[in-house]
Amino acid sequence: MSLFEDILKAREKMQGIVHTTPLDYSKTFSELSHNEVYLKLENLQKTGSFKVRGSYNKMISLGKEEIQKGVIAASAGNHAQGVAYSSDMLNIPCTIVMPKGAPLSKVLATKRYGANVELQGDVFDEALAYALELKEKTGAAFVHAFDDEAVIAGQGTVGLEILEQLPDVEAIICPVGGGGLIAGVAMAVKEKKPSIHIYGVEAMACSSMKQSLKEKKPVTVEAMPTMADGIAVKKPGELTFQLIQRYVDDLYCVDEMEIARTMLMVLERNKLLVEGSGASSLAALVYHKLAIKNKKVVAILSGGNVDMNVISRIIGRGMVESGRFVHLTAIIKDKPGHLEEVLAVITELQGNIMDISLNYMGEDIYPGYAQLSLSIETKDRPHIEQIFMTLKKKGYSPEIIK
């Protein structure tokens, strides 16, 4: 049986188990990208991401003997929750190995689905090595996050849903980490309608698939810190690489600024919480990485599991990057009228002062002067520049703190 047939069978098996997630037309992102844009909301999937599809399909494919020995997986986030949920649904013993630094919210969420969680290693690679050792000792089945035919077939059901929901779709944009999602989606779509273009998007901080395609083999890359941690995979899978070579039309990269701004836009305009990896597909469209116009485009928002402790930081960074918030400092004379003049400039230009402080001690602060620090809510970057230049004309020397 072919992998495409496996995808069709996976779709049947999942009826009533996973959500058929909405495909939502977005006027905002259509106007910004000059296309007709639809959002495939996998952030609203059970466990908060598409990962449950692949893990469920893998586990339902196991034999009786394998089921008795249970399953093992290694993950720092979405895959862990997908495997834990699926094992709970199928009543299969489950152990998830997570690195010690995994977000507490994701550890607790995985435990709530009934999984036995073991924290091992400081990074994911160490957690994975321990999980593979455990697999050898126990004989349990290993559920790979992406490089497995049954997992890929499960993720491919996203592509089938898109074709059912928007039969005349012309392009699909998908986040890329290890490649399981885009491999499954690309095969499902291209086998049914080869004219549809499939584009992948990676974080610039960890573009392992793009580099692998360039070198014509899976390679390991150095990863920089990224808010798109869900797709920060240092080396793609062997099977996913082959499928992407065959079915995916092109791959693009987005940087941290583009991801942060897109997350904020989706939250503000569509009232949807989307994680960095999930927002990357839409970021590529909004920031015109793809040379497409006037097309019916689907951007897959692959997940929405953002740790509550970092949401405010992500929003804050997004606001700063989009020119909606700025920190300014300026040295002013410690005499009546000077502070009032600075505040009057900002008020007249409709800046909203969120925080203010004065510091009289410092290497660059002379007697009779003070360092003024301001946090200002602004409209956009031109608005920041207007405030900045007006203060300079008044004789102050403001600096933007990044």
Tab-separated table of C-alpha atoms in Angstrom:
chain	number	residue	atom	x	y	z
A	1	MET	CA	0.000	0.000	0.000
A	2	SER	CA	1.339	3.449	-0.919
A	3	LEU	CA	1.905	6.296	1.520
A	4	PHE	CA	-0.861	8.239	-0.219
A	5	GLU	CA	-3.298	5.410	0.465
A	6	ASP	CA	-2.105	5.455	4.085
A	7	ILE	CA	-3.081	9.128	4.285
A	8	LEU	CA	-6.575	8.338	2.973
A	9	LYS	CA	-6.965	5.530	5.525
A	10	ALA	CA	-5.650	7.777	8.322
A	11	ARG	CA	-8.382	10.290	7.491
A	12	GLU	CA	-11.020	7.586	8.002
A	13	LYS	CA	-9.481	6.374	11.274
A	14	MET	CA	-9.404	9.873	12.762
A	15	GLN	CA	-13.089	10.681	12.284
A	16	GLY	CA	-14.386	11.787	15.671
A	17	ILE	CA	-10.946	11.521	17.293
A	18	VAL	CA	-9.255	14.700	16.045
A	19	HIS	CA	-10.923	17.921	14.968
A	20	THR	CA	-11.481	18.852	11.357
A	21	THR	CA	-10.047	22.296	12.011
A	22	PRO	CA	-11.621	25.438	10.484
A	23	LEU	CA	-10.364	27.109	7.336
A	24	ASP	CA	-10.874	30.801	8.012
A	25	TYR	CA	-10.805	33.541	5.331
A	26	SER	CA	-8.790	36.566	6.480
A	27	LYS	CA	-9.541	39.940	4.915
A	28	THR	CA	-6.634	41.540	6.792
A	29	PHE	CA	-3.954	39.158	5.527
A	30	SER	CA	-5.513	39.052	2.069
A	31	GLU	CA	-5.064	42.816	1.764
A	32	LEU	CA	-1.543	42.754	3.219
A	33	SER	CA	-0.306	40.040	0.862
A	34	HIS	CA	-2.397	40.883	-2.246
A	35	ASN	CA	-3.823	37.363	-2.288
A	36	GLU	CA	-7.003	35.631	-1.170
A	37	VAL	CA	-5.758	34.216	2.127
A	38	TYR	CA	-7.265	31.427	4.219
A	39	LEU	CA	-5.901	30.282	7.578
A	40	LYS	CA	-5.899	26.569	8.414
A	41	LEU	CA	-6.360	26.708	12.183
A	42	GLU	CA	-4.404	23.754	13.522
A	43	ASN	CA	-3.778	25.886	16.608
A	44	LEU	CA	-7.379	24.946	17.494
A	45	GLN	CA	-6.638	21.217	17.151
A	46	LYS	CA	-6.830	18.938	20.212
A	47	THR	CA	-3.675	19.430	22.329
A	48	GLY	CA	-3.159	22.729	20.509
A	49	SER	CA	-1.289	21.515	17.415
A	50	PHE	CA	-1.341	19.190	14.397
A	51	LYS	CA	0.969	16.734	16.176
A	52	VAL	CA	-1.909	14.650	17.548
A	53	ARG	CA	-2.750	13.499	14.002
A	54	GLY	CA	0.564	11.761	13.376
A	55	SER	CA	0.955	10.293	16.841
A	56	TYR	CA	-2.589	8.892	16.847
A	57	ASN	CA	-2.158	7.318	13.417
A	58	LYS	CA	1.165	5.778	14.493
A	59	MET	CA	-0.273	4.263	17.641
A	60	ILE	CA	-3.432	2.903	16.059
A	61	SER	CA	-1.138	1.086	13.609
A	62	LEU	CA	0.702	-0.820	16.371
A	63	GLY	CA	0.232	-4.547	16.922
A	64	LYS	CA	-1.142	-6.077	20.150
A	65	GLU	CA	2.300	-7.061	21.444
A	66	GLU	CA	3.667	-3.568	20.832
A	67	ILE	CA	0.663	-1.992	22.571
A	68	GLN	CA	1.239	-4.110	25.695
A	69	LYS	CA	4.830	-2.859	25.945
A	70	GLY	CA	3.699	0.753	25.542
A	71	VAL	CA	5.184	3.688	23.664
A	72	ILE	CA	8.067	6.071	24.228
A	73	ALA	CA	8.663	9.497	22.730
A	74	ALA	CA	11.094	12.366	23.205
A	75	SER	CA	9.848	15.934	22.934
A	76	ALA	CA	10.077	19.368	24.495
A	77	GLY	CA	6.551	20.395	23.548
A	78	ASN	CA	3.789	19.697	21.044
A	79	HIS	CA	4.787	16.149	20.084
A	80	ALA	CA	4.799	15.182	23.771
A	81	GLN	CA	1.214	16.324	24.208
A	82	GLY	CA	0.100	14.681	20.962
A	83	VAL	CA	1.564	11.320	21.975
A	84	ALA	CA	0.213	11.590	25.533
A	85	TYR	CA	-3.309	12.408	24.322
A	86	SER	CA	-3.288	9.602	21.749
A	87	SER	CA	-2.019	7.040	24.258
A	88	ASP	CA	-4.777	8.081	26.640
A	89	MET	CA	-7.414	7.682	23.899
A	90	LEU	CA	-6.079	4.226	22.966
A	91	ASN	CA	-5.276	3.129	26.545
A	92	ILE	CA	-1.604	2.505	25.754
A	93	PRO	CA	1.093	2.932	28.456
A	94	CYS	CA	3.161	5.986	27.574
A	95	THR	CA	6.491	7.469	28.638
A	96	ILE	CA	7.613	10.881	27.425
A	97	VAL	CA	11.214	11.992	27.903
A	98	MET	CA	11.565	15.762	28.062
A	99	PRO	CA	14.687	17.877	28.648
A	100	LYS	CA	15.024	19.354	32.134
A	101	GLY	CA	14.520	22.864	30.779
A	102	ALA	CA	11.160	22.101	29.118
A	103	PRO	CA	8.494	24.708	29.985
A	104	LEU	CA	6.620	23.706	33.144
A	105	SER	CA	3.262	24.317	31.445
A	106	LYS	CA	4.088	21.740	28.744
A	107	VAL	CA	5.353	19.212	31.296
A	108	LEU	CA	2.148	19.559	33.324
A	109	ALA	CA	-0.058	19.395	30.216
A	110	THR	CA	1.657	16.159	29.144
A	111	LYS	CA	1.181	14.645	32.604
A	112	ARG	CA	-2.495	15.626	32.595
A	113	TYR	CA	-3.032	13.375	29.574
A	114	GLY	CA	-1.794	10.483	31.707
A	115	ALA	CA	1.756	10.107	30.418
A	116	ASN	CA	4.701	9.162	32.595
A	117	VAL	CA	7.113	12.077	32.148
A	118	GLU	CA	10.845	11.694	32.711
A	119	LEU	CA	13.078	14.761	32.666
A	120	GLN	CA	16.500	13.886	31.297
A	121	GLY	CA	19.301	15.952	29.797
A	122	ASP	CA	19.800	19.666	29.389
A	123	VAL	CA	18.911	19.748	25.683
A	124	PHE	CA	16.550	17.808	23.405
A	125	ASP	CA	19.327	15.661	21.864
A	126	GLU	CA	20.199	14.307	25.330
A	127	ALA	CA	16.525	13.598	26.062
A	128	LEU	CA	16.246	11.775	22.727
A	129	ALA	CA	19.334	9.645	23.441
A	130	TYR	CA	17.888	8.609	26.797
A	131	ALA	CA	14.493	7.807	25.213
A	132	LEU	CA	16.180	5.529	22.657
A	133	GLU	CA	18.093	3.757	25.458
A	134	LEU	CA	14.810	3.273	27.311
A	135	LYS	CA	13.216	1.874	24.165
A	136	GLU	CA	15.964	-0.764	23.871
A	137	LYS	CA	15.598	-1.764	27.530
A	138	THR	CA	11.801	-1.981	27.590
A	139	GLY	CA	10.953	-3.017	24.036
A	140	ALA	CA	8.397	-0.213	23.836
A	141	ALA	CA	7.541	1.296	20.451
A	142	PHE	CA	9.234	4.615	19.686
A	143	VAL	CA	6.968	7.317	18.283
A	144	HIS	CA	9.174	9.593	16.196
A	145	ALA	CA	8.175	13.240	15.929
A	146	PHE	CA	8.393	13.313	12.128
A	147	ASP	CA	10.527	10.673	10.356
A	148	ASP	CA	8.008	7.831	10.298
A	149	GLU	CA	5.579	6.774	7.547
A	150	ALA	CA	2.582	6.432	9.870
A	151	VAL	CA	3.297	9.820	11.464
A	152	ILE	CA	3.677	11.479	8.053
A	153	ALA	CA	0.421	9.863	6.880
A	154	GLY	CA	-1.384	11.260	9.925
A	155	GLN	CA	-0.053	14.772	9.299
A	156	GLY	CA	-1.064	14.447	5.638
A	157	THR	CA	-4.735	14.504	6.657
A	158	VAL	CA	-4.341	18.288	7.020
A	159	GLY	CA	-3.819	18.424	3.246
A	160	LEU	CA	-6.937	16.345	2.546
A	161	GLU	CA	-9.022	18.655	4.721
A	162	ILE	CA	-7.758	21.728	2.881
A	163	LEU	CA	-8.757	20.195	-0.468
A	164	GLU	CA	-12.235	19.415	0.899
A	165	GLN	CA	-12.664	22.896	2.375
A	166	LEU	CA	-11.201	24.883	-0.546
A	167	PRO	CA	-11.160	22.729	-3.722
A	168	ASP	CA	-9.800	25.572	-5.884
A	169	VAL	CA	-6.837	26.385	-3.606
A	170	GLU	CA	-3.776	27.406	-5.660
A	171	ALA	CA	-0.992	27.463	-3.049
A	172	ILE	CA	-0.392	26.095	0.450
A	173	ILE	CA	2.244	27.469	2.815
A	174	CYS	CA	3.435	25.235	5.640
A	175	PRO	CA	5.907	25.563	8.547
A	176	VAL	CA	8.928	23.231	8.310
A	177	GLY	CA	10.942	21.708	11.144
A	178	GLY	CA	11.735	18.025	10.801
A	179	GLY	CA	9.434	17.979	7.792
A	180	GLY	CA	6.635	15.609	8.870
A	181	LEU	CA	3.780	18.050	8.344
A	182	ILE	CA	4.817	19.450	4.967
A	183	ALA	CA	5.833	16.003	3.659
A	184	GLY	CA	2.384	14.599	4.447
A	185	VAL	CA	0.494	17.666	3.236
A	186	ALA	CA	2.523	17.921	0.018
A	187	MET	CA	2.018	14.271	-0.877
A	188	ALA	CA	-1.720	14.344	-0.084
A	189	VAL	CA	-2.253	17.484	-2.156
A	190	LYS	CA	0.076	16.825	-5.097
A	191	GLU	CA	-1.203	13.273	-5.618
A	192	LYS	CA	-4.736	14.614	-5.964
A	193	LYS	CA	-4.007	17.921	-7.697
A	194	PRO	CA	-0.405	18.399	-8.920
A	195	SER	CA	-1.026	22.007	-10.052
A	196	ILE	CA	-1.228	23.263	-6.447
A	197	HIS	CA	2.016	24.851	-5.265
A	198	ILE	CA	3.400	23.798	-1.872
A	199	TYR	CA	5.798	26.147	-0.096
A	200	GLY	CA	7.694	25.538	3.137
A	201	VAL	CA	8.858	28.087	5.700
A	202	GLU	CA	11.658	27.726	8.247
A	203	ALA	CA	12.994	29.995	10.946
A	204	MET	CA	16.164	31.686	9.728
A	205	ALA	CA	17.702	30.747	13.077
A	206	CYS	CA	17.512	27.029	12.184
A	207	SER	CA	17.138	26.441	8.450
A	208	SER	CA	18.230	22.795	8.336
A	209	MET	CA	15.858	21.690	5.551
A	210	LYS	CA	16.855	24.531	3.225
A	211	GLN	CA	20.530	23.761	3.771
A	212	SER	CA	19.871	20.043	3.279
A	213	LEU	CA	18.127	20.663	-0.042
A	214	LYS	CA	21.079	22.799	-1.106
A	215	GLU	CA	23.529	19.999	-0.261
A	216	LYS	CA	21.165	17.281	-1.601
A	217	LYS	CA	21.256	15.290	1.652
A	218	PRO	CA	20.046	15.760	5.251
A	219	VAL	CA	22.619	17.802	7.146
A	220	THR	CA	22.932	19.106	10.686
A	221	VAL	CA	23.061	22.868	11.228
A	222	GLU	CA	23.875	25.068	14.194
A	223	ALA	CA	20.685	26.500	15.690
A	224	MET	CA	20.345	29.998	17.100
A	225	PRO	CA	17.704	30.799	19.744
A	226	THR	CA	14.284	31.330	18.153
A	227	MET	CA	10.725	31.920	19.266
A	228	ALA	CA	9.757	29.354	16.628
A	229	ASP	CA	11.137	26.557	18.810
A	230	GLY	CA	8.601	24.071	17.424
A	231	ILE	CA	10.406	24.067	14.053
A	232	ALA	CA	13.952	24.491	15.365
A	233	VAL	CA	15.100	21.039	14.229
A	234	LYS	CA	18.842	20.797	13.609
A	235	LYS	CA	18.602	17.886	11.165
A	236	PRO	CA	15.570	16.892	9.055
A	237	GLY	CA	14.428	13.295	8.682
A	238	GLU	CA	15.674	11.012	5.904
A	239	LEU	CA	12.165	10.107	4.730
A	240	THR	CA	10.763	13.624	5.059
A	241	PHE	CA	13.750	15.003	3.128
A	242	GLN	CA	13.069	12.657	0.212
A	243	LEU	CA	9.369	13.555	0.107
A	244	ILE	CA	10.101	17.278	0.280
A	245	GLN	CA	12.628	16.958	-2.550
A	246	ARG	CA	9.914	15.344	-4.650
A	247	TYR	CA	6.758	17.266	-3.750
A	248	VAL	CA	7.617	20.733	-2.343
A	249	ASP	CA	8.038	23.606	-4.789
A	250	ASP	CA	10.247	25.897	-2.709
A	251	LEU	CA	11.409	26.775	0.799
A	252	TYR	CA	11.732	30.211	2.438
A	253	CYS	CA	13.031	31.599	5.736
A	254	VAL	CA	11.646	34.229	8.115
A	255	ASP	CA	13.503	36.077	10.851
A	256	GLU	CA	12.569	36.722	14.470
A	257	MET	CA	11.226	40.222	13.802
A	258	GLU	CA	8.876	38.905	11.110
A	259	ILE	CA	7.666	36.072	13.335
A	260	ALA	CA	7.060	38.366	16.323
A	261	ARG	CA	5.145	40.930	14.278
A	262	THR	CA	2.997	38.236	12.683
A	263	MET	CA	2.151	36.664	16.043
A	264	LEU	CA	1.027	40.058	17.272
A	265	MET	CA	-1.008	40.748	14.114
A	266	VAL	CA	-2.812	37.409	14.314
A	267	LEU	CA	-3.598	37.995	17.983
A	268	GLU	CA	-4.788	41.550	17.376
A	269	ARG	CA	-6.662	41.167	14.083
A	270	ASN	CA	-7.943	37.579	14.239
A	271	LYS	CA	-8.058	37.088	18.038
A	272	LEU	CA	-5.986	33.912	17.663
A	273	LEU	CA	-3.063	32.857	19.831
A	274	VAL	CA	-0.481	31.233	17.556
A	275	GLU	CA	2.997	30.061	18.528
A	276	GLY	CA	6.097	31.224	16.664
A	277	SER	CA	6.416	28.095	14.550
A	278	GLY	CA	2.723	28.296	13.643
A	279	ALA	CA	2.988	31.945	12.625
A	280	SER	CA	5.996	31.393	10.363
A	281	SER	CA	3.927	30.320	7.334
A	282	LEU	CA	1.851	33.483	7.505
A	283	ALA	CA	4.941	35.635	8.152
A	284	ALA	CA	6.413	34.481	4.839
A	285	LEU	CA	3.258	35.619	3.072
A	286	VAL	CA	2.881	38.947	4.882
A	287	TYR	CA	6.540	39.873	4.336
A	288	HIS	CA	6.390	38.940	0.633
A	289	LYS	CA	8.970	36.161	0.687
A	290	LEU	CA	6.926	34.397	-1.985
A	291	ALA	CA	6.477	36.049	-5.351
A	292	ILE	CA	2.775	35.241	-5.634
A	293	LYS	CA	-0.163	37.606	-6.121
A	294	ASN	CA	-3.901	37.267	-6.689
A	295	LYS	CA	-3.886	33.587	-5.732
A	296	LYS	CA	-6.066	31.534	-3.405
A	297	VAL	CA	-3.585	30.740	-0.648
A	298	VAL	CA	-3.826	28.657	2.528
A	299	ALA	CA	-1.372	29.341	5.368
A	300	ILE	CA	-1.232	26.524	7.916
A	301	LEU	CA	-1.104	27.852	11.484
A	302	SER	CA	0.371	24.655	12.894
A	303	GLY	CA	0.054	25.265	16.635
A	304	GLY	CA	-0.976	27.574	19.438
A	305	ASN	CA	0.862	26.298	22.508
A	306	VAL	CA	2.521	29.446	23.789
A	307	ASP	CA	3.840	29.248	27.343
A	308	MET	CA	1.835	31.666	29.504
A	309	ASN	CA	5.019	33.039	31.051
A	310	VAL	CA	6.340	34.235	27.700
A	311	ILE	CA	3.143	35.539	26.075
A	312	SER	CA	3.638	39.033	27.490
A	313	ARG	CA	7.269	39.042	26.314
A	314	ILE	CA	6.264	37.938	22.827
A	315	ILE	CA	3.567	40.595	22.664
A	316	GLY	CA	6.033	43.155	23.983
A	317	ARG	CA	8.657	42.213	21.437
A	318	GLY	CA	6.082	42.233	18.663
A	319	MET	CA	4.944	45.720	19.672
A	320	VAL	CA	8.509	47.021	19.747
A	321	GLU	CA	9.345	45.430	16.378
A	322	SER	CA	6.228	46.885	14.746
A	323	GLY	CA	6.845	50.387	16.153
A	324	ARG	CA	3.948	50.193	18.601
A	325	PHE	CA	6.146	50.673	21.677
A	326	VAL	CA	9.428	52.434	22.348
A	327	HIS	CA	11.823	53.078	25.243
A	328	LEU	CA	13.497	56.525	25.125
A	329	THR	CA	16.114	58.123	27.337
A	330	ALA	CA	17.341	61.711	27.380
A	331	ILE	CA	19.528	63.831	29.631
A	332	ILE	CA	17.574	66.870	30.834
A	333	LYS	CA	18.389	69.810	33.123
A	334	ASP	CA	17.183	69.308	36.656
A	335	LYS	CA	15.229	72.551	36.609
A	336	PRO	CA	11.504	73.345	36.572
A	337	GLY	CA	9.920	73.216	33.112
A	338	HIS	CA	12.251	70.799	31.321
A	339	LEU	CA	10.439	67.587	32.244
A	340	GLU	CA	7.128	69.307	31.533
A	341	GLU	CA	8.359	70.348	28.059
A	342	VAL	CA	9.401	66.785	27.109
A	343	LEU	CA	6.096	65.343	28.296
A	344	ALA	CA	4.160	68.057	26.465
A	345	VAL	CA	5.906	67.161	23.164
A	346	ILE	CA	4.947	63.516	23.521
A	347	THR	CA	1.382	64.326	24.568
A	348	GLU	CA	0.854	66.741	21.667
A	349	LEU	CA	2.083	64.084	19.246
A	350	GLN	CA	-0.393	61.600	20.786
A	351	GLY	CA	2.153	59.287	22.307
A	352	ASN	CA	0.830	57.400	25.331
A	353	ILE	CA	3.352	57.453	28.199
A	354	MET	CA	3.269	54.082	29.992
A	355	ASP	CA	6.204	54.524	32.367
A	356	ILE	CA	8.500	57.323	33.474
A	357	SER	CA	11.559	57.511	35.716
A	358	LEU	CA	14.340	59.957	36.593
A	359	ASN	CA	17.858	58.956	37.557
A	360	TYR	CA	20.312	61.420	39.075
A	361	MET	CA	23.283	59.074	39.534
A	362	GLY	CA	25.502	57.798	36.720
A	363	GLU	CA	28.758	58.168	34.849
A	364	ASP	CA	27.210	60.401	32.153
A	365	ILE	CA	24.909	62.352	34.472
A	366	TYR	CA	26.493	65.582	35.674
A	367	PRO	CA	25.377	67.637	38.676
A	368	GLY	CA	22.299	69.664	37.804
A	369	TYR	CA	21.097	67.087	35.257
A	370	ALA	CA	18.981	63.931	35.302
A	371	GLN	CA	18.497	60.979	33.009
A	372	LEU	CA	14.868	60.697	31.921
A	373	SER	CA	13.614	57.252	30.868
A	374	LEU	CA	10.249	56.884	29.137
A	375	SER	CA	8.209	53.938	27.875
A	376	ILE	CA	5.780	55.156	25.208
A	377	GLU	CA	2.962	53.455	23.349
A	378	THR	CA	3.161	54.626	19.723
A	379	LYS	CA	1.323	54.155	16.415
A	380	ASP	CA	4.140	52.969	14.157
A	381	ARG	CA	7.788	53.626	13.271
A	382	PRO	CA	7.127	56.974	11.524
A	383	HIS	CA	5.349	58.098	14.712
A	384	ILE	CA	8.430	57.180	16.784
A	385	GLU	CA	10.623	59.110	14.348
A	386	GLN	CA	8.320	62.142	14.629
A	387	ILE	CA	8.611	62.163	18.448
A	388	PHE	CA	12.364	61.606	18.242
A	389	MET	CA	12.997	64.475	15.780
A	390	THR	CA	10.695	66.907	17.597
A	391	LEU	CA	12.604	66.355	20.859
A	392	LYS	CA	15.897	66.939	19.021
A	393	LYS	CA	14.594	70.223	17.636
A	394	LYS	CA	13.729	71.263	21.193
A	395	GLY	CA	17.388	70.814	22.156
A	396	TYR	CA	17.242	67.355	23.711
A	397	SER	CA	19.311	64.352	22.604
A	398	PRO	CA	17.006	61.345	22.949
A	399	GLU	CA	18.218	57.788	22.486
A	400	ILE	CA	16.134	54.720	21.674
A	401	ILE	CA	16.849	51.803	23.980
A	402	LYS	CA	16.565	48.468	22.140
